[in-house]
Coordinates of C-alpha atoms and ligand atoms in Angstrom, one line a residue:
Chain S
M89 CA -4.3 18.2 2.2
D90 CA -2.0 19.5 5.0
E91 CA 1.5 18.1 4.5
I92 CA 1.4 16.7 8.0
L93 CA -1.4 14.4 7.0
E94 CA 0.3 13.6 3.7
V95 CA 3.4 12.4 5.5
L96 CA 1.4 10.5 8.2
S97 CA -0.8 8.8 5.8
N98 CA 2.2 7.3 4.2
D99 CA 4.0 6.4 7.4
A100 CA 2.0 6.5 10.7
R101 CA 5.1 5.8 12.8
I102 CA 6.9 8.9 11.9
T103 CA 7.5 11.2 14.9
P104 CA 6.3 14.8 15.3
A105 CA 10.0 15.8 15.5
E106 CA 10.7 14.2 12.2
I107 CA 7.6 15.7 10.6
A108 CA 8.7 19.1 11.9
K109 CA 12.1 18.7 10.3
L110 CA 10.7 17.4 6.9
T111 CA 8.1 20.1 6.6
K112 CA 10.2 22.9 8.2
R113 CA 7.7 23.6 11.0
N114 CA 7.9 24.0 14.7
V115 CA 7.7 20.7 16.6
N116 CA 5.1 22.1 19.0
D117 CA 3.0 23.3 16.2
V118 CA 3.1 19.9 14.6
K119 CA 2.2 18.2 17.9
K120 CA -0.7 20.6 18.3
A121 CA -1.9 20.1 14.8
I122 CA -1.8 16.3 15.2
K123 CA -3.7 16.5 18.5
N124 CA -6.3 18.6 16.8
Y125 CA -6.7 16.2 13.9
E126 CA -7.0 13.4 16.4
K127 CA -9.6 15.3 18.5
N128 CA -11.7 16.4 15.6
G129 CA -11.7 13.0 14.0
T130 CA -9.6 13.9 10.9
I131 CA -7.1 11.3 12.0
V132 CA -9.2 8.3 13.0
K133 CA -6.5 5.9 14.1
Y134 CA -3.1 4.6 13.3
K135 CA -2.7 1.0 12.1
A136 CA -0.5 -1.3 10.2
I137 CA -1.6 -2.6 6.8
I138 CA -1.1 -6.3 6.9
N139 CA -0.9 -8.5 3.9
Q140 CA -3.1 -11.3 5.0
G141 CA -1.7 -13.5 2.2
M142 CA 1.6 -13.5 4.0
L143 CA 0.2 -15.0 7.2
K144 CA 1.0 -18.6 6.5
E145 CA 0.2 -19.9 10.0
E146 CA -3.3 -18.5 10.1
K147 CA -6.2 -19.6 8.0
E148 CA -6.9 -16.8 5.5
R149 CA -9.9 -14.8 6.4
V150 CA -12.8 -14.7 4.0
R151 CA -14.3 -11.5 2.8
A152 CA -17.5 -10.7 1.0
L153 CA -18.9 -7.6 -0.7
I154 CA -22.6 -7.6 -0.1
E155 CA -25.0 -5.4 -2.1
V156 CA -27.9 -4.6 0.2
S157 CA -31.2 -3.0 -1.0
I158 CA -33.1 -1.2 1.7
L159 CA -36.5 0.2 2.3
P160 CA -35.7 3.7 3.6
Q161 CA -37.5 4.8 6.7
K162 CA -39.5 7.9 7.3
D163 CA -37.4 10.7 8.9
V164 CA -34.2 8.8 9.4
G165 CA -33.7 7.7 5.8
F166 CA -30.9 5.1 5.5
D167 CA -29.0 6.2 8.5
Y168 CA -30.9 4.2 11.1
I169 CA -30.8 0.9 9.3
S170 CA -27.2 1.5 8.2
E171 CA -26.1 1.9 11.8
R172 CA -27.9 -1.3 12.8
I173 CA -25.9 -3.1 10.0
Y174 CA -22.4 -1.5 10.5
S175 CA -22.5 -2.0 14.2
F176 CA -21.9 -5.7 13.8
P177 CA -18.2 -6.5 14.3
E178 CA -18.3 -8.8 11.2
V179 CA -18.9 -5.7 9.1
S180 CA -15.5 -4.1 8.2
S181 CA -16.8 -1.4 5.9
C182 CA -20.2 0.0 5.0
Y183 CA -21.0 2.5 2.2
L184 CA -24.2 4.2 1.0
V185 CA -24.0 4.1 -2.8
S186 CA -25.9 5.3 -5.8
G187 CA -27.2 2.9 -8.4
T188 CA -29.2 -0.3 -8.3
Y189 CA -28.7 -1.1 -4.6
D190 CA -28.2 1.1 -1.5
L191 CA -25.6 -0.2 0.8
L192 CA -22.3 -1.8 0.0
V193 CA -21.3 -3.8 3.0
V194 CA -18.0 -5.6 3.4
V195 CA -18.1 -8.5 5.8
E196 CA -15.2 -10.6 7.1
G197 CA -15.3 -14.0 8.6
S198 CA -13.1 -17.0 9.2
S199 CA -14.8 -19.2 6.6
L200 CA -17.4 -19.2 3.9
Q201 CA -19.9 -20.7 6.3
D202 CA -19.1 -18.1 8.8
V203 CA -19.9 -15.2 6.4
S204 CA -23.0 -17.0 4.9
E205 CA -24.3 -17.6 8.4
F206 CA -24.0 -13.9 9.2
I207 CA -25.8 -12.9 6.1
S208 CA -28.6 -15.4 6.3
S209 CA -29.2 -15.1 10.1
K210 CA -28.4 -11.5 10.7
L211 CA -28.3 -9.3 7.6
A212 CA -30.9 -10.6 5.2
P213 CA -33.8 -11.1 7.7
M214 CA -33.4 -7.6 9.1
Q215 CA -36.5 -5.5 8.8
N216 CA -36.3 -3.1 5.8
V217 CA -33.6 -5.1 4.1
R218 CA -35.2 -5.9 0.8
S219 CA -32.6 -8.1 -0.8
T220 CA -28.9 -8.9 -0.7
A221 CA -26.4 -10.1 -3.3
T222 CA -23.1 -11.5 -2.1
H223 CA -19.7 -11.5 -3.8
F224 CA -16.9 -13.4 -2.2
L225 CA -13.5 -11.9 -2.7
L226 CA -11.1 -14.2 -4.4
K227 CA -7.9 -12.2 -4.5
K228 CA -6.8 -8.9 -3.2
Y229 CA -4.7 -6.9 -5.7
K230 CA -4.9 -3.4 -4.3
E231 CA -6.5 -1.8 -1.3
D232 CA -6.6 1.8 -0.1
G233 CA -3.8 2.7 -2.6
Q234 CA -1.7 -0.2 -1.4
I235 CA -0.6 -2.7 -4.0
F236 CA -0.2 -6.2 -2.6
K237 CA 2.7 -7.5 -4.5
R238 CA 6.3 -8.0 -3.3
S239 CA 8.0 -4.8 -4.1
T240 CA 9.9 -5.1 -7.4
Q241 CA 13.6 -4.4 -7.6
S242 CA 14.6 -0.9 -8.6
K243 CA 15.6 -0.9 -12.2
R244 CA 18.0 2.0 -11.9
L245 CA 21.8 1.6 -12.1
N246 CA 23.4 2.2 -8.8
I247 CA 25.4 5.1 -10.0
S248 CA 25.1 7.7 -12.8
F249 CA 26.0 11.3 -13.4
Chain E
M26 CA 45.5 -3.9 -38.6
E27 CA 46.1 -1.1 -36.2
I28 CA 42.9 0.9 -35.8
K29 CA 43.6 4.6 -35.7
L30 CA 40.8 6.4 -33.8
S31 CA 39.9 10.0 -34.3
K32 CA 42.4 12.1 -32.4
K33 CA 39.6 14.2 -31.0
V34 CA 38.0 11.2 -29.4
E35 CA 41.2 9.8 -28.2
Q36 CA 42.0 13.0 -26.5
L37 CA 38.6 13.3 -24.9
A38 CA 39.3 13.0 -21.2
P39 CA 38.1 9.7 -19.9
S40 CA 36.1 10.3 -16.8
G41 CA 38.6 10.0 -14.0
I42 CA 36.3 8.0 -11.8
R43 CA 35.3 5.2 -14.2
A44 CA 37.0 2.7 -12.0
F45 CA 35.0 3.9 -9.0
F46 CA 31.8 3.5 -11.0
D47 CA 32.7 0.0 -12.0
L48 CA 33.3 -0.8 -8.4
V49 CA 29.8 0.4 -7.4
L50 CA 28.1 -1.4 -10.3
G51 CA 29.8 -4.6 -9.3
M52 CA 28.5 -4.5 -5.7
K53 CA 25.2 -5.8 -4.4
D54 CA 22.9 -4.4 -1.7
V55 CA 24.2 -0.9 -1.9
I56 CA 22.1 2.0 -0.7
S57 CA 22.9 4.4 -3.5
L58 CA 22.8 8.2 -3.3
G59 CA 24.9 8.1 -6.5
V60 CA 22.1 8.1 -9.0
G61 CA 21.3 11.1 -11.2
E62 CA 17.7 10.2 -11.8
P63 CA 14.4 10.1 -9.9
D64 CA 13.8 7.0 -7.7
F65 CA 10.1 7.1 -8.8
V66 CA 9.0 5.2 -11.9
T67 CA 7.2 7.1 -14.5
P68 CA 3.6 7.9 -13.4
W69 CA 1.2 5.2 -14.6
N70 CA -1.0 7.3 -16.8
I71 CA 2.1 8.2 -18.9
R72 CA 3.3 4.6 -19.1
E73 CA -0.2 3.5 -20.0
K74 CA -0.4 6.1 -22.8
A75 CA 2.9 4.8 -24.2
I76 CA 1.5 1.2 -24.1
F77 CA -1.7 2.2 -25.7
S78 CA 0.0 4.1 -28.5
L79 CA 1.9 0.9 -29.3
E80 CA -1.4 -1.1 -29.3
Q81 CA -2.8 1.5 -31.7
G82 CA 0.1 1.0 -34.0
Y83 CA 2.0 4.2 -33.5
T84 CA 5.3 2.7 -34.6
S85 CA 6.5 5.0 -37.4
Y86 CA 8.9 7.8 -37.9
T87 CA 7.6 11.3 -37.2
S88 CA 8.5 14.7 -38.6
N89 CA 12.2 15.4 -37.9
K90 CA 11.3 18.2 -35.5
G91 CA 8.9 16.0 -33.6
M92 CA 5.2 15.7 -33.8
I93 CA 3.6 19.0 -34.3
E94 CA 0.9 18.2 -31.7
L95 CA 3.6 17.8 -29.1
R96 CA 5.5 20.9 -30.2
K97 CA 2.2 22.9 -30.0
Q98 CA 1.6 21.5 -26.5
I99 CA 5.1 22.5 -25.4
A100 CA 4.5 26.0 -26.8
L101 CA 1.3 26.3 -24.9
F102 CA 2.8 25.0 -21.7
L103 CA 5.7 27.4 -21.8
E104 CA 3.3 30.3 -22.5
N105 CA 0.8 29.4 -19.8
R106 CA 3.4 28.6 -17.2
Y107 CA 6.1 31.1 -17.9
G108 CA 4.7 33.6 -20.4
V109 CA 7.4 32.7 -22.9
R110 CA 6.3 32.4 -26.5
Y111 CA 7.8 30.1 -29.0
D112 CA 6.5 29.3 -32.5
P113 CA 5.9 25.5 -32.5
E114 CA 6.6 25.4 -36.3
E115 CA 10.0 27.0 -36.3
E116 CA 11.4 27.5 -32.8
I117 CA 11.0 24.2 -31.1
L118 CA 12.8 20.9 -31.7
I119 CA 12.1 17.6 -29.9
T120 CA 15.3 15.9 -29.0
V121 CA 16.6 12.7 -27.5
G122 CA 16.8 14.3 -24.1
V123 CA 18.6 17.4 -23.1
S124 CA 21.7 15.4 -23.9
E125 CA 21.1 15.5 -27.6
A126 CA 20.1 19.1 -27.5
L127 CA 23.4 20.0 -25.9
D128 CA 25.4 18.2 -28.5
L129 CA 23.4 19.8 -31.4
A130 CA 23.6 23.3 -30.0
M131 CA 27.4 23.1 -29.7
R132 CA 27.8 21.7 -33.2
A133 CA 25.4 24.3 -34.6
L134 CA 26.9 27.3 -32.9
I135 CA 30.6 26.7 -32.5
N136 CA 33.4 27.2 -34.9
P137 CA 36.8 25.7 -34.1
G138 CA 38.4 27.5 -31.2
D139 CA 35.2 29.4 -30.1
K140 CA 35.1 29.7 -26.4
V141 CA 32.2 28.7 -24.2
I142 CA 32.0 29.5 -20.5
I143 CA 31.1 26.5 -18.3
P144 CA 30.6 27.3 -14.6
E145 CA 31.9 24.4 -12.5
P146 CA 31.1 22.1 -10.8
A147 CA 29.2 21.1 -13.8
Y148 CA 27.2 18.2 -15.3
V149 CA 29.8 16.0 -17.0
A150 CA 28.7 16.2 -20.5
Y151 CA 29.2 19.9 -20.9
T152 CA 32.9 20.2 -21.5
A153 CA 32.9 17.0 -23.6
D154 CA 30.1 18.5 -25.8
V155 CA 32.1 21.7 -26.4
D156 CA 35.3 19.8 -26.9
L157 CA 33.7 17.4 -29.5
A158 CA 32.5 20.5 -31.4
Y159 CA 36.0 21.7 -31.6
G160 CA 35.2 24.6 -29.2
K161 CA 37.1 25.5 -26.1
A162 CA 35.5 25.2 -22.7
V163 CA 36.4 28.1 -20.4
R164 CA 35.9 26.8 -16.9
I165 CA 34.8 29.1 -14.1
E166 CA 35.2 27.5 -10.8
T167 CA 32.4 28.6 -8.5
E168 CA 33.1 28.3 -4.8
S169 CA 31.5 27.0 -1.7
P170 CA 31.6 30.2 0.4
N171 CA 29.7 31.8 -2.5
G172 CA 27.1 29.0 -2.4
F173 CA 28.6 27.8 -5.8
K174 CA 26.9 30.6 -7.5
L175 CA 28.0 32.1 -10.8
T176 CA 28.2 35.9 -10.5
P177 CA 28.1 38.6 -13.2
Q178 CA 31.6 39.6 -12.3
M179 CA 32.9 36.1 -13.0
I180 CA 31.3 36.1 -16.4
S181 CA 32.6 39.6 -17.2
K182 CA 36.1 38.7 -16.4
E183 CA 36.1 36.0 -19.1
A184 CA 33.8 37.7 -21.5
K185 CA 36.3 40.6 -21.7
K186 CA 38.8 38.2 -23.1
G187 CA 36.3 37.2 -25.8
V188 CA 33.9 34.3 -25.5
K189 CA 31.1 33.2 -27.7
G190 CA 28.7 31.9 -25.1
L191 CA 27.8 30.7 -21.7
L192 CA 26.3 27.4 -20.8
L193 CA 24.2 27.7 -17.6
N194 CA 22.4 24.9 -15.8
Y195 CA 19.9 25.9 -13.1
P196 CA 18.8 24.3 -10.8
A197 CA 22.1 22.7 -11.1
N198 CA 23.6 19.2 -11.1
P199 CA 25.6 18.6 -8.8
T200 CA 25.0 21.5 -6.4
G201 CA 21.3 22.2 -6.5
V202 CA 22.1 25.8 -6.9
S203 CA 19.5 28.0 -8.7
Y204 CA 19.0 31.7 -9.3
T205 CA 16.3 34.2 -8.5
K206 CA 14.9 36.4 -11.2
T207 CA 17.0 39.4 -9.9
E208 CA 20.2 37.3 -10.1
L209 CA 19.3 36.2 -13.6
E210 CA 18.6 39.8 -14.7
D211 CA 22.1 40.7 -13.6
I212 CA 23.6 37.9 -15.6
A213 CA 21.4 39.0 -18.6
K214 CA 23.0 42.4 -18.5
I215 CA 26.4 40.8 -19.1
I216 CA 25.1 38.6 -21.9
K217 CA 23.7 41.7 -23.6
K218 CA 26.8 43.8 -23.0
Y219 CA 29.1 41.3 -24.6
N220 CA 26.6 40.1 -27.1
M221 CA 27.0 36.5 -26.1
F222 CA 24.6 33.6 -26.6
I223 CA 23.5 31.6 -23.6
I224 CA 22.5 28.0 -23.5
T225 CA 20.4 27.2 -20.5
D226 CA 19.8 23.7 -19.3
E227 CA 16.7 24.0 -17.2
V228 CA 15.9 20.3 -17.0
Y229 CA 15.3 20.6 -13.2
D230 CA 13.0 23.7 -13.5
E231 CA 10.0 22.0 -11.9
L232 CA 12.1 21.0 -8.9
T233 CA 12.7 24.5 -7.5
Y234 CA 11.8 24.7 -3.8
D235 CA 12.4 28.2 -2.4
F236 CA 11.3 30.6 -5.1
S237 CA 9.6 30.3 -8.5
H238 CA 11.8 29.3 -11.4
T239 CA 12.5 32.0 -14.0
P240 CA 13.3 30.6 -17.5
F241 CA 16.1 32.7 -19.1
P242 CA 14.2 33.5 -22.3
S243 CA 11.5 35.1 -20.2
L244 CA 13.9 37.9 -19.2
K245 CA 13.6 41.1 -21.1
G246 CA 15.5 41.1 -24.3
M247 CA 17.0 37.6 -23.7
K248 CA 14.9 35.4 -26.0
E249 CA 17.1 36.1 -29.0
H250 CA 20.2 35.3 -27.0
T251 CA 19.0 32.1 -25.5
V252 CA 18.9 28.5 -26.5
Y253 CA 16.6 27.0 -23.9
M254 CA 16.6 23.3 -23.1
N255 CA 14.3 21.3 -21.0
G256 CA 13.0 17.7 -20.9
F257 CA 10.8 15.1 -19.3
S258 CA 13.5 13.1 -17.6
K259 CA 13.6 14.7 -14.2
A260 CA 10.2 16.3 -13.4
Y261 CA 8.2 13.4 -14.9
A262 CA 10.6 10.7 -13.9
M263 CA 11.0 9.7 -17.6
T264 CA 14.7 9.3 -18.0
G265 CA 14.4 6.0 -19.9
F266 CA 12.1 7.5 -22.5
R267 CA 14.9 9.7 -23.7
I268 CA 13.0 12.8 -24.7
G269 CA 13.5 16.5 -24.3
Y270 CA 13.2 19.7 -26.3
V271 CA 15.1 22.8 -27.2
C272 CA 13.6 26.2 -28.0
G273 CA 15.5 29.1 -29.6
P274 CA 15.8 31.6 -32.4
K275 CA 14.5 30.1 -35.7
K276 CA 18.0 30.2 -37.3
V277 CA 19.5 28.2 -34.5
I278 CA 16.7 25.7 -34.3
S279 CA 16.8 25.2 -38.0
A280 CA 20.6 24.6 -37.9
M281 CA 20.2 22.1 -35.1
T282 CA 17.4 20.4 -37.0
K283 CA 19.7 19.9 -39.9
I284 CA 22.1 17.9 -37.8
H285 CA 19.3 16.1 -35.9
Q286 CA 17.7 14.9 -39.2
Y287 CA 20.9 13.2 -40.4
T288 CA 21.9 11.8 -37.0
M289 CA 18.7 11.0 -35.2
L290 CA 16.0 11.4 -37.8
C291 CA 13.5 11.8 -35.0
V292 CA 12.7 11.0 -31.4
P293 CA 11.0 7.6 -30.9
I294 CA 7.3 8.0 -31.4
T295 CA 6.4 6.1 -28.2
A296 CA 8.4 8.7 -26.2
Q297 CA 6.6 11.5 -28.0
M298 CA 3.2 10.0 -27.2
A299 CA 4.2 9.6 -23.6
A300 CA 5.4 13.2 -23.4
M301 CA 2.1 14.5 -24.7
E302 CA 0.3 12.6 -21.9
A303 CA 2.8 14.0 -19.4
L304 CA 2.0 17.6 -20.4
K305 CA -1.7 17.0 -20.5
N306 CA -2.2 15.0 -17.3
G307 CA 1.1 14.8 -15.5
Y308 CA 1.2 17.9 -13.4
K309 CA -0.3 16.5 -10.2
S310 CA 2.3 13.7 -10.1
V311 CA 5.1 16.3 -10.7
Q312 CA 3.9 18.2 -7.7
E313 CA 3.6 15.1 -5.5
M314 CA 7.2 14.1 -6.3
K315 CA 8.4 17.6 -5.8
R316 CA 6.9 17.7 -2.3
E317 CA 8.5 14.4 -1.5
Y318 CA 12.0 15.6 -2.7
R319 CA 11.6 18.8 -0.7
R320 CA 11.0 16.9 2.5
R321 CA 14.0 14.7 1.9
R322 CA 16.1 17.8 1.2
E323 CA 15.3 19.2 4.7
F324 CA 16.3 15.9 6.2
I325 CA 19.5 15.3 4.4
V326 CA 20.9 18.8 4.7
D327 CA 20.2 18.8 8.4
A328 CA 21.7 15.3 8.9
L329 CA 24.9 16.1 6.9
N330 CA 25.5 19.4 8.7
G331 CA 24.9 17.7 12.0
L332 CA 27.6 15.2 11.1
G333 CA 30.1 17.9 10.3
L334 CA 29.8 17.4 6.5
K335 CA 29.0 21.0 5.7
C336 CA 26.5 21.6 2.9
H337 CA 24.4 24.4 1.5
M338 CA 20.6 24.2 1.3
P339 CA 20.1 23.4 -2.4
Q340 CA 17.4 25.5 -4.0
G341 CA 16.5 22.9 -6.6
A342 CA 17.1 19.5 -8.3
F343 CA 17.7 16.5 -6.0
Y344 CA 21.4 16.8 -5.1
V345 CA 23.4 18.1 -2.2
F346 CA 27.1 18.7 -2.5
P347 CA 28.6 18.5 1.0
S348 CA 32.2 19.2 1.9
I349 CA 34.0 16.2 3.2
K350 CA 37.2 18.2 4.0
S351 CA 36.7 17.4 7.7
T352 CA 37.7 13.8 6.9
K353 CA 41.0 14.9 5.3
E354 CA 40.3 12.2 2.6
S355 CA 40.2 12.8 -1.1
S356 CA 36.7 12.6 -2.6
V357 CA 37.5 9.4 -4.4
D358 CA 39.0 7.8 -1.2
F359 CA 36.0 8.9 0.8
A360 CA 33.6 7.6 -1.7
K361 CA 35.5 4.3 -2.0
N362 CA 35.8 3.8 1.8
L363 CA 32.2 4.6 2.4
L364 CA 31.2 2.2 -0.2
L365 CA 33.4 -0.7 1.0
S366 CA 32.8 -0.2 4.7
Q367 CA 29.1 0.9 4.8
K368 CA 27.8 0.0 1.3
V369 CA 26.7 3.6 0.6
A370 CA 27.4 5.0 -2.8
V371 CA 28.0 8.7 -3.5
V372 CA 29.8 10.4 -6.4
P373 CA 33.2 12.0 -5.8
G374 CA 33.2 15.8 -6.4
T375 CA 36.0 15.6 -8.9
A376 CA 33.6 14.0 -11.4
F377 CA 32.2 17.5 -11.8
G378 CA 35.4 19.5 -12.0
A379 CA 39.0 19.0 -11.0
A380 CA 38.8 21.6 -8.3
Y381 CA 36.2 19.8 -6.3
D382 CA 38.3 17.3 -4.4
G383 CA 36.9 17.6 -0.9
Y384 CA 33.3 17.4 -2.0
V385 CA 30.9 14.6 -2.9
R386 CA 27.5 14.6 -4.6
M387 CA 24.7 12.9 -2.9
A388 CA 21.3 12.5 -4.7
Y389 CA 18.3 12.5 -2.4
A390 CA 16.3 10.8 -5.0
A391 CA 16.1 7.9 -2.5
S392 CA 13.4 6.9 0.0
Y393 CA 13.2 8.6 3.3
D394 CA 13.9 5.3 5.1
N395 CA 17.1 4.9 3.0
L396 CA 18.2 8.4 3.7
K397 CA 17.8 7.8 7.4
E398 CA 19.8 4.6 7.1
V399 CA 22.5 6.5 5.1
A400 CA 22.8 9.1 7.9
V401 CA 23.4 6.3 10.4
R402 CA 26.0 4.6 8.2
I403 CA 27.9 7.8 7.5
K404 CA 28.0 8.5 11.2
K405 CA 29.4 5.0 11.8
Y406 CA 32.0 5.6 9.1
L407 CA 33.0 8.9 10.5
D408 CA 33.2 7.5 14.0
S409 CA 35.3 4.6 12.9
K410 CA 38.0 7.1 11.7
K411 CA 38.2 8.9 15.0
Ligands
LIG613 C1 22.1 19.0 -15.7 C2 21.7 17.9 -16.6 N1 21.4 18.1 -17.9 C3 21.1 17.1 -18.7 C4 20.9 15.8 -18.3 C5 20.4 14.8 -19.2 O1 19.1 14.9 -19.4 P1 18.3 14.1 -20.5 O2 17.8 12.8 -19.8 O3 17.1 15.0 -20.9 O4 19.2 13.8 -21.6 C6 21.1 15.5 -16.9 C7 20.9 14.2 -16.4 O5 21.5 13.8 -15.4 C8 21.5 16.6 -16.1 O6 21.7 16.4 -14.8

């Protein structure tokens, strides 16, 4: 992976000037490279990772992983039906997987009812959806490489030779 | 009863900056660039292997020299990576870090009064190890205009007067200086000419940024002159495991093993199990950490030079050794004032040699955010003195 991407994927707020300094490159080259990555879709977007568990004032959002079995369609395979599913804003992620089912769909809502309602009224009755199995998430330990735990104190002494 | 200590130990110079260390250790919320170890914790696969080995009941002594499987792995690693061949049966000893290897080597090689060259600024243990073995440390003070490099001329000058060996650390703590193959070949000529031994502490070998590292024993004709030391502390972020190794001529390793078997018996088996996992599956983590250090290096060198604290671009390890002469303060005063007013810890240069007042060591084994904050605080400190 290009070092620019390595740096950005760890800290999206870092400026091109800083990246240039850290990686010993020309600022304009860095800017150009980033523009290109944005244009060709390598960099999709920049966002903050929020630990929902820390949002005391808001009701925690409910998430479910749904295993969806599908009847593939002639010519378009899984793509057509997948698009119909992932276009719903309630769907936060959608993967085609190997194994005993076809699509792994992650759905978010404000309550259990909310999510169940989506599944029973939108997802399950959809043509070509053969069956669904829903798993509600109970606790999030790690997501996209990020561990959701208050950072532990460094165990090093503050000074040594 | 009045306890009479060994004269040798009583005379052993107490580190002049103990008081400063105590001050740092007593303070809270310090951003520290004073730490001589990685800020990463040991990669999880290595920690997990250590835990698993305990679960499996690996809790016994091992062979004095260390587990043969580990020695074989080290031999294979050195051959694949550097083309250096050591016999795992007779030429490799697993030690409690490079620290133990240094002590053993001095005791195995030195007779009272034997001289060993130590280029300064140097890691603090070197002169003490020579001293404790009743040897005589011959200090060579390398200088900033020269990039703190040891030159063949400097060695020759002392070697002419008769020395037994040279202790060379590269990449170096505290300067980050390292040597290219050509530079090492020039040093090798002197070693050969004066028929000296050379102990190389190459514990930072994996953290070499601008050229590829050349182990001293890989140079033509140098294997028989060299006692080569390396370990897992720095590259694999395994300082707390306390494990390293030493390779050298059979005669030397066998002598060192004799001392090791009476004093240490063997290295903790848990550390040995972890080291095997490090060699087997640790390389990707080493490279990730190295890239991270290299980026921080670019930042800190630029920032310090920008602030008028002149420093060289270090070629390896994770230290910079800037001059603080522009402040007109002594190293200890600078370090103390920076600590008290800005809560930033650095190590005074005098810790690494009496001649290095006017320098401090900063370790960039700290997060980028912390390094940025340190730059701001140092600027504040310098501005406050104007
Ligand atoms: C140059 C040098 N040699 C040896 C050591 C000690 O290494 P180990 O942990 O392998 O004993 C250090 C640690 O700071 C060092 O900087």
